[in-house]
Short mmCIF file of C-alpha atoms and ligand atoms in Angstrom, two decimals:
data_model
loop_
_atom_site.label_atom_id
_atom_site.label_comp_id
_atom_site.label_asym_id
_atom_site.label_seq_id
_atom_site.Cartn_x
_atom_site.Cartn_y
_atom_site.Cartn_z
CA MET A 140 -0.05 0.09 0.08
CA GLU A 141 1.50 3.56 -1.15
CA LEU A 142 1.53 5.11 2.49
CA SER A 143 4.52 7.47 1.50
CA LYS A 144 2.31 11.08 1.15
CA LEU A 145 0.94 10.78 4.56
CA ILE A 146 -0.46 13.98 5.82
CA LEU A 147 -0.83 14.66 9.66
CA ALA A 148 -3.68 17.47 9.49
CA ILE A 149 -4.95 19.87 12.61
CA ASP A 150 -7.83 22.07 13.33
CA THR A 151 -8.49 24.18 16.13
CA SER A 152 -10.20 26.55 14.34
CA CYS A 153 -13.01 27.38 16.82
CA ASP A 154 -14.05 25.18 19.75
CA ASP A 155 -13.28 21.60 18.53
CA THR A 156 -9.26 20.22 18.69
CA SER A 157 -8.90 17.76 15.58
CA ALA A 158 -6.18 15.96 14.52
CA ALA A 159 -6.37 13.17 11.38
CA VAL A 160 -3.93 11.54 9.08
CA THR A 161 -4.75 11.49 5.53
CA SER A 162 -3.70 10.33 2.04
CA GLY A 163 -5.07 11.84 -1.00
CA VAL A 164 -8.62 11.98 -0.29
CA THR A 165 -8.36 9.10 1.95
CA VAL A 166 -9.21 9.71 5.59
CA LEU A 167 -6.88 6.84 8.37
CA ALA A 168 -7.93 8.58 11.55
CA ASN A 169 -10.01 11.48 12.31
CA ILE A 170 -9.92 12.29 16.10
CA ILE A 171 -12.18 15.47 17.28
CA ALA A 172 -11.86 16.25 20.84
CA SER A 173 -15.41 18.40 21.73
CA GLN A 174 -15.45 21.01 23.66
CA THR A 175 -19.27 21.37 23.68
CA GLU A 176 -19.64 21.02 27.34
CA LEU A 177 -17.06 23.55 28.28
CA HIS A 178 -19.05 26.38 26.31
CA SER A 179 -22.70 25.28 26.34
CA PRO A 180 -22.88 27.42 30.20
CA TYR A 181 -22.04 30.59 27.81
CA GLY A 182 -24.73 29.74 24.95
CA GLY A 183 -21.57 30.01 22.48
CA VAL A 184 -17.97 29.59 22.06
CA TYR A 185 -15.79 31.45 24.61
CA PRO A 186 -12.38 32.07 23.04
CA THR A 187 -10.27 32.17 25.97
CA VAL A 188 -11.60 28.75 27.28
CA ALA A 189 -11.19 27.40 24.00
CA LYS A 190 -7.74 28.28 23.69
CA GLN A 191 -7.11 26.86 27.40
CA ALA A 192 -8.76 23.45 26.04
CA HIS A 193 -6.96 23.44 22.53
CA GLN A 194 -3.53 23.58 24.56
CA GLU A 195 -4.53 20.82 26.54
CA ASN A 196 -5.89 18.58 23.97
CA ILE A 197 -3.68 19.20 21.14
CA GLU A 198 -1.10 16.66 21.81
CA PRO A 199 -3.04 13.70 22.95
CA THR A 200 -5.62 14.34 20.11
CA ILE A 201 -2.49 14.08 17.32
CA LYS A 202 -0.99 10.92 19.28
CA LEU A 203 -4.31 9.30 19.15
CA ALA A 204 -5.05 10.13 15.50
CA LEU A 205 -1.51 8.67 14.49
CA LYS A 206 -2.12 5.46 16.95
CA ARG A 207 -5.91 5.08 14.99
CA ALA A 208 -4.19 5.30 11.74
CA ARG A 209 -1.41 2.77 12.39
CA VAL A 210 1.25 4.85 11.40
CA ASN A 211 4.47 6.42 12.62
CA TRP A 212 5.82 9.67 12.73
CA SER A 213 9.07 8.51 9.82
CA GLN A 214 5.66 7.76 7.66
CA ILE A 215 4.11 11.65 7.57
CA SER A 216 5.19 13.74 4.58
CA ALA A 217 3.51 17.10 5.90
CA VAL A 218 1.82 18.80 8.58
CA ALA A 219 -1.36 20.26 7.40
CA VAL A 220 -3.04 23.19 9.70
CA THR A 221 -6.01 25.62 9.52
CA GLN A 222 -4.40 29.05 8.96
CA GLY A 223 -8.00 30.68 9.09
CA PRO A 224 -10.90 31.69 9.26
CA GLY A 225 -11.34 31.10 12.62
CA LEU A 226 -10.98 32.51 16.32
CA ALA A 227 -7.83 34.38 16.48
CA PRO A 228 -6.40 32.71 19.94
CA ALA A 229 -7.71 29.01 18.84
CA LEU A 230 -5.97 29.38 15.80
CA GLU A 231 -2.58 30.23 17.46
CA ILE A 232 -3.04 26.70 19.08
CA GLY A 233 -2.75 24.90 16.11
CA LEU A 234 -0.31 26.76 13.98
CA ALA A 235 1.91 26.84 17.56
CA GLN A 236 1.79 22.86 17.35
CA ALA A 237 2.10 22.13 13.78
CA LYS A 238 5.39 24.80 13.77
CA LYS A 239 6.83 22.55 16.36
CA ILE A 240 6.17 19.11 14.81
CA ALA A 241 7.73 20.88 11.63
CA SER A 242 10.62 22.09 13.30
CA GLU A 243 11.37 18.80 14.89
CA LYS A 244 10.32 16.57 12.86
CA ASP A 245 11.67 18.41 9.60
CA LEU A 246 8.46 18.40 7.56
CA PRO A 247 6.91 20.97 5.48
CA ILE A 248 3.52 22.99 6.26
CA ILE A 249 0.95 23.22 4.53
CA PRO A 250 -1.15 26.11 5.85
CA ILE A 251 -5.04 25.35 4.72
CA ASN A 252 -8.06 27.59 4.62
CA HIS A 253 -10.91 26.14 6.76
CA LEU A 254 -13.98 27.32 4.33
CA GLU A 255 -11.74 25.38 1.48
CA ALA A 256 -11.54 22.44 3.59
CA HIS A 257 -15.28 22.61 4.33
CA ALA A 258 -15.93 22.56 0.69
CA LEU A 259 -14.02 19.61 -0.32
CA SER A 260 -15.16 17.87 2.02
CA PRO A 261 -17.46 16.06 0.40
CA LEU A 262 -14.82 14.43 -1.32
CA ALA A 263 -13.12 12.80 1.17
CA VAL A 264 -13.37 8.63 1.20
CA ARG A 265 -13.42 6.50 4.44
CA ARG A 266 -10.78 4.05 4.32
CA HIS A 267 -11.96 0.56 4.79
CA ARG A 268 -10.69 -2.12 7.13
CA PRO A 269 -9.30 -4.34 6.35
CA PRO A 270 -8.11 -2.24 3.18
CA LYS A 271 -9.69 -3.66 0.58
CA LYS A 272 -7.79 -1.55 -2.21
CA GLU A 273 -5.08 1.11 -2.54
CA LEU A 274 -5.74 4.42 -0.39
CA MET A 275 -7.84 6.84 -2.99
CA SER A 276 -5.75 9.58 -4.78
CA TRP A 277 -6.86 13.02 -5.68
CA ALA A 278 -6.27 11.93 -9.68
CA GLU A 279 -8.58 9.31 -9.29
CA GLN A 280 -11.24 11.07 -7.22
CA LEU A 281 -11.26 13.85 -9.48
CA ALA A 282 -11.77 11.12 -12.18
CA ASN A 283 -15.21 10.48 -10.69
CA HIS A 284 -16.50 14.29 -10.43
CA GLN A 285 -17.57 16.58 -12.76
CA LEU A 286 -16.50 20.30 -12.59
CA PRO A 287 -17.14 23.27 -12.05
CA ALA A 288 -19.11 22.30 -8.77
CA LEU A 289 -21.18 24.60 -6.68
CA ALA A 290 -19.66 24.07 -3.29
CA ILE A 291 -22.23 25.36 -0.24
CA VAL A 292 -20.72 25.58 2.85
CA VAL A 293 -23.16 26.37 5.92
CA SER A 294 -22.11 26.10 9.46
CA GLY A 295 -21.60 28.20 12.48
CA GLY A 296 -19.70 30.52 11.08
CA HIS A 297 -20.18 30.71 7.41
CA THR A 298 -22.94 30.56 4.98
CA GLU A 299 -21.15 30.41 1.43
CA PHE A 300 -21.84 29.80 -2.28
CA ILE A 301 -18.78 28.73 -4.00
CA ARG A 302 -17.71 28.31 -7.33
CA VAL A 303 -15.17 25.31 -7.35
CA THR A 304 -13.94 25.55 -10.73
CA GLN A 305 -10.99 22.93 -9.65
CA PRO A 306 -9.43 22.52 -6.37
CA GLY A 307 -7.75 25.70 -5.49
CA GLU A 308 -9.83 27.77 -7.97
CA TYR A 309 -12.46 29.39 -6.04
CA GLU A 310 -14.86 32.22 -6.14
CA ARG A 311 -17.14 32.85 -3.58
CA LEU A 312 -20.58 33.83 -5.07
CA GLY A 313 -22.72 34.64 -2.47
CA TYR A 314 -22.38 34.77 1.10
CA SER A 315 -24.55 35.87 4.32
CA ILE A 316 -23.64 39.63 5.06
CA ASP A 317 -24.46 39.10 8.82
CA ASP A 318 -25.04 35.72 10.65
CA ALA A 319 -24.24 32.49 9.77
CA ALA A 320 -27.21 29.87 9.22
CA GLY A 321 -26.04 27.64 12.21
CA GLU A 322 -25.56 30.80 14.23
CA ALA A 323 -28.92 32.24 13.36
CA LEU A 324 -30.52 28.50 14.54
CA ASP A 325 -28.31 28.15 17.89
CA LYS A 326 -29.48 32.02 18.88
CA VAL A 327 -33.26 31.46 18.16
CA GLY A 328 -32.50 27.96 20.28
CA ARG A 329 -31.02 29.76 23.10
CA LEU A 330 -34.30 31.86 23.30
CA LEU A 331 -36.26 28.96 23.38
CA GLY A 332 -33.83 27.20 26.14
CA LEU A 333 -32.66 24.41 23.67
CA GLY A 334 -29.57 24.61 24.96
CA TYR A 335 -25.93 24.89 22.94
CA PRO A 336 -25.54 24.05 19.96
CA ALA A 337 -29.11 24.12 19.44
CA GLY A 338 -28.95 23.42 15.34
CA PRO A 339 -29.56 19.56 16.14
CA VAL A 340 -31.73 19.73 19.00
CA ILE A 341 -34.11 22.20 16.33
CA GLU A 342 -33.75 19.27 13.57
CA LYS A 343 -35.00 17.32 16.07
CA PHE A 344 -37.75 19.04 17.82
CA ALA A 345 -38.95 20.13 14.15
CA LYS A 346 -39.89 16.58 13.59
CA ASN A 347 -42.78 17.05 16.14
CA GLY A 348 -43.87 20.21 14.47
CA ASP A 349 -45.89 21.73 11.61
CA GLU A 350 -43.31 23.55 9.54
CA ASN A 351 -46.17 25.82 7.86
CA PHE A 352 -47.60 26.75 11.76
CA PHE A 353 -45.62 30.01 11.51
CA LYS A 354 -45.76 31.95 8.52
CA VAL A 355 -41.42 32.82 8.80
CA PRO A 356 -40.45 35.65 6.63
CA LEU A 357 -38.09 35.18 3.32
CA PRO A 358 -35.45 37.86 3.41
CA MET A 359 -33.65 39.73 0.62
CA THR A 360 -36.01 38.74 -2.31
CA ASP A 361 -35.39 42.67 -3.48
CA ARG A 362 -31.97 41.67 -4.21
CA GLU A 363 -30.43 40.18 -7.32
CA ASP A 364 -27.13 39.18 -5.70
CA PHE A 365 -26.72 35.65 -4.19
CA ASN A 366 -25.82 37.07 -0.40
CA MET A 367 -27.82 36.22 2.51
CA SER A 368 -28.92 37.55 5.79
CA PHE A 369 -30.05 35.87 8.84
CA SER A 370 -30.47 38.47 11.37
CA GLY A 371 -33.44 39.51 10.39
CA LEU A 372 -35.09 36.21 10.74
CA LYS A 373 -33.39 36.08 14.13
CA THR A 374 -35.19 39.51 15.10
CA TRP A 375 -38.56 38.07 13.43
CA ALA A 376 -38.15 35.25 16.06
CA ARG A 377 -37.51 37.28 19.00
CA ASN A 378 -40.77 39.13 18.28
CA LYS A 379 -42.73 36.60 17.55
CA LEU A 380 -41.79 34.55 21.17
CA LYS A 381 -42.25 37.45 22.91
CA GLU A 382 -45.72 37.96 21.72
CA LEU A 383 -46.44 34.26 22.12
CA ARG A 384 -45.10 34.41 25.87
CA ALA A 385 -47.24 37.31 26.35
CA ALA A 386 -50.51 35.47 25.09
CA SER A 387 -50.95 32.00 25.62
CA GLY A 388 -47.38 31.18 27.08
CA LEU A 389 -45.04 28.97 25.13
CA THR A 390 -46.68 25.16 25.31
CA LYS A 391 -44.21 22.16 24.23
CA GLU A 392 -46.40 21.97 21.28
CA LEU A 393 -45.78 25.51 20.17
CA ILE A 394 -42.33 25.12 20.73
CA PHE A 395 -42.56 22.17 18.03
CA HIS A 396 -44.03 24.10 15.72
CA PHE A 397 -41.96 26.95 16.15
CA ALA A 398 -38.42 24.93 15.44
CA ALA A 399 -40.02 23.41 12.54
CA SER A 400 -41.17 26.61 11.08
CA PHE A 401 -38.14 28.36 11.84
CA GLN A 402 -35.76 25.97 10.62
CA LYS A 403 -37.86 25.87 7.40
CA GLY A 404 -37.21 29.67 7.20
CA VAL A 405 -33.54 29.32 7.38
CA PHE A 406 -33.58 26.86 4.86
CA ARG A 407 -35.84 28.64 2.59
CA HIS A 408 -33.70 31.64 2.54
CA ILE A 409 -30.49 29.53 1.19
CA SER A 410 -32.85 27.77 -1.18
CA TYR A 411 -34.15 30.90 -2.68
CA LYS A 412 -31.03 32.16 -3.25
CA LEU A 413 -30.04 28.57 -4.91
CA ASP A 414 -32.52 28.42 -7.35
CA LYS A 415 -31.61 31.54 -8.75
CA LEU A 416 -27.77 30.95 -8.18
CA LEU A 417 -28.36 27.60 -10.22
CA LEU A 418 -29.90 29.21 -13.50
CA GLU A 419 -27.00 31.44 -13.58
CA ASP A 420 -23.97 29.16 -14.23
CA ASP A 421 -23.06 26.00 -15.46
CA PHE A 422 -22.38 23.73 -12.73
CA ARG A 423 -22.12 19.85 -13.06
CA GLU A 424 -22.35 18.98 -9.39
CA VAL A 425 -23.33 20.57 -6.18
CA TRP A 426 -21.49 19.98 -2.76
CA LEU A 427 -22.94 20.60 0.82
CA GLY A 428 -20.50 21.11 3.61
CA GLY A 429 -20.20 22.33 7.08
CA GLY A 430 -21.82 21.58 10.34
CA VAL A 431 -25.65 22.31 9.19
CA ALA A 432 -24.94 20.15 6.21
CA THR A 433 -25.79 17.09 8.42
CA ASN A 434 -29.48 18.18 8.94
CA LEU A 435 -31.77 16.52 6.67
CA LYS A 436 -34.17 18.83 5.85
CA LEU A 437 -31.66 21.17 4.64
CA ARG A 438 -30.22 18.22 2.38
CA GLN A 439 -34.02 17.59 1.04
CA MET A 440 -34.45 20.92 0.35
CA ILE A 441 -31.56 21.11 -1.81
CA ARG A 442 -32.58 18.18 -3.59
CA GLU A 443 -35.73 19.67 -4.05
CA SER A 444 -34.05 22.59 -6.04
CA LEU A 445 -31.68 20.69 -7.78
CA LYS A 446 -34.60 18.28 -8.80
CA THR A 447 -36.66 21.58 -10.12
CA TYR A 448 -33.60 22.87 -12.01
CA ASN A 449 -33.04 19.31 -13.76
CA LYS A 450 -36.42 19.64 -14.79
CA SER A 451 -35.96 22.47 -16.19
CA VAL A 452 -33.16 21.90 -18.25
CA SER A 453 -34.09 18.50 -19.40
CA SER A 454 -34.48 17.84 -22.87
CA PRO A 455 -35.05 14.48 -25.07
CA LYS A 456 -31.34 15.40 -26.24
CA ASN A 457 -29.87 16.21 -22.93
CA SER A 458 -30.20 14.16 -19.88
CA PHE A 459 -27.93 15.85 -17.71
CA SER A 460 -28.78 15.79 -14.22
CA LEU A 461 -27.50 17.81 -11.20
CA ARG A 462 -26.71 15.60 -8.10
CA LEU A 463 -25.60 16.26 -4.45
CA PHE A 464 -22.82 15.34 -2.86
CA VAL A 465 -22.39 15.10 1.04
CA PRO A 466 -19.78 14.23 3.27
CA TYR A 467 -19.75 10.39 4.17
CA GLU A 468 -20.26 11.02 7.74
CA LYS A 469 -21.28 13.60 10.31
CA ARG A 470 -17.75 13.97 11.57
CA LEU A 471 -16.62 15.37 8.50
CA CYS A 472 -19.56 18.06 8.48
CA MET A 473 -18.53 19.38 11.57
CA ASP A 474 -15.25 21.13 12.07
CA ASN A 475 -12.21 18.49 12.00
CA ALA A 476 -9.07 17.43 11.02
CA ALA A 477 -9.64 15.24 8.20
CA MET A 478 -10.78 17.58 5.82
CA ILE A 479 -7.72 19.84 6.32
CA GLY A 480 -5.82 16.99 5.53
CA VAL A 481 -7.82 16.13 2.21
CA ALA A 482 -7.38 19.52 1.24
CA ALA A 483 -3.58 19.69 1.99
CA GLY A 484 -3.61 16.27 0.21
CA HIS A 485 -4.73 18.21 -3.30
CA LYS A 486 -1.60 20.78 -2.79
CA LEU A 487 0.88 17.98 -2.08
CA TRP A 488 -0.35 16.12 -5.14
CA GLN A 489 -0.16 19.57 -7.44
CA GLN A 490 3.56 20.34 -5.66
CA SER A 491 1.92 23.58 -5.79
CA SER A 492 4.93 26.15 -4.50
CA LYS A 493 2.70 28.42 -2.68
CA ALA A 494 1.28 25.46 -0.55
CA PHE A 495 4.73 24.93 1.39
CA TYR A 496 5.90 27.20 4.61
CA LYS A 497 9.42 26.57 4.80
CA ASN A 498 9.93 30.20 6.52
CA LEU A 499 7.88 29.15 9.73
CA GLU A 500 8.17 32.45 11.54
CA LYS A 501 6.50 34.17 8.59
CA LEU A 502 3.21 31.58 8.94
CA ASP A 503 0.74 33.72 10.94
CA ARG A 504 -2.96 33.54 11.66
CA LYS A 505 -5.54 34.76 9.04
CA PRO A 506 -8.31 34.76 11.34
CA ARG A 507 -10.64 36.53 8.35
CA TRP A 508 -9.56 34.59 5.36
CA SER A 509 -11.55 34.67 2.92
CA ILE A 510 -11.91 31.76 0.02
CA ASP A 511 -11.60 34.45 -2.43
CA GLN A 512 -8.28 35.39 -1.29
CA ILE A 513 -6.26 31.72 -1.51
O1 LIG B 82 -19.34 23.13 10.90
P1 LIG B 82 -19.23 23.50 12.40
O2 LIG B 82 -18.88 22.01 13.56
O3 LIG B 82 -18.51 24.56 13.14
C1 LIG B 82 -18.47 26.06 12.24
O4 LIG B 82 -17.39 25.86 11.63
O5 LIG B 82 -19.08 26.43 12.75
O6 LIG B 82 -21.01 23.81 12.86
C2 LIG B 82 -21.30 23.95 13.76
C3 LIG B 82 -22.84 24.48 13.68
C4 LIG B 82 -23.51 25.00 15.19
O7 LIG B 82 -24.46 25.92 14.75
C5 LIG B 82 -24.54 23.56 15.13
O8 LIG B 82 -25.95 24.22 15.33
C6 LIG B 82 -25.11 23.43 13.58
O9 LIG B 82 -23.86 23.50 12.62
N1 LIG B 82 -25.41 22.06 13.53
C7 LIG B 82 -26.38 21.66 12.84
C8 LIG B 82 -26.84 20.64 13.07
N2 LIG B 82 -25.71 19.83 13.34
C9 LIG B 82 -24.51 20.95 13.76
N3 LIG B 82 -27.87 22.51 12.49
C10 LIG B 82 -28.62 22.09 12.16
N4 LIG B 82 -29.05 20.71 12.01
C11 LIG B 82 -28.49 19.46 12.39
N5 LIG B 82 -28.00 18.65 12.48
ZN1 LIG B 83 -16.34 25.10 10.39
#
């Protein structure tokens, strides 16, 4: 088995400490040390708490990733690390650890944009155990796909439409001008007393509710661009909840209806813009990544958009149909280092001169690094 191009990857962009071992698009190990319990009393991520937890968790997490992958340091060819975007104090810990490893083991560093990694995450593949075949390379995986792709990243920090001409070549076509979709779900979930993060709880509650019970407004319909805005939805929710509490009170049943309606309202905003965007370009595939991408309702609504689009372009001569690709497991949607390793695998394969950092002192965090600036 070709194990010569193994990458040790690190992600400390927000509240989870993660380390992974990857080769091409294959994930050999993906360890995530979650800090959710530490942050839940604050109802959000508390940067100094995150930094300290990353400091404590980073070395054991890396050690465990190597152990799970059954490899040792001598087999590692490069260290990939999230350079941004993310929380500056959190990014700092991952970068410092990557630099330490790079100088101790004499390895190159591949700095990665966290959004690029979410965008490419649907292309990652699981390593079968016992390995049935060679680890899948980027070349092999790209032969299975058609480009350009539209990558949709929906997480707690970002909501973006990204045109992927090819891996490494991106154009941001639309983004949320204020809160991210996950952030809106978390904030409204907090108003409903659902804890942090509330996204997964809202999905669960929504199954018991009527998604058409409350009429949630659809934002930004007067604008031709593909940007989104979720803060108005949050304000609508706050006012509505105040009204309900003042009237008959918030029963469990109403909370279920509210969760279902608000969730649908958030996703309808994304799918409304998606419908317009699909008609503007010539995408061959759609890739979905980010923590909110685990949500089955979101996936269903995006699939419906693709179905409508496919019907509108199909003709007797043209049997083309746009398909949705999602990461192979939930852990690959959330913040994780495997996606960082997979993105770095492409740069290692291309031997892109921009990919490797030799001058470690100059390598610094980029907390606001847009995918357009790669
Ligand atoms: O990608 P991620 O782990 O971290 C960021 O980069 O932000 O995403 C976390 C976000 C949180 O807002 C969380 O509430 C949301 O993803 N989330 C979900 C679900 N699982 C996680 N939102 C809706 N439905 C879910 N099942
Ligand atoms: Zn993320």
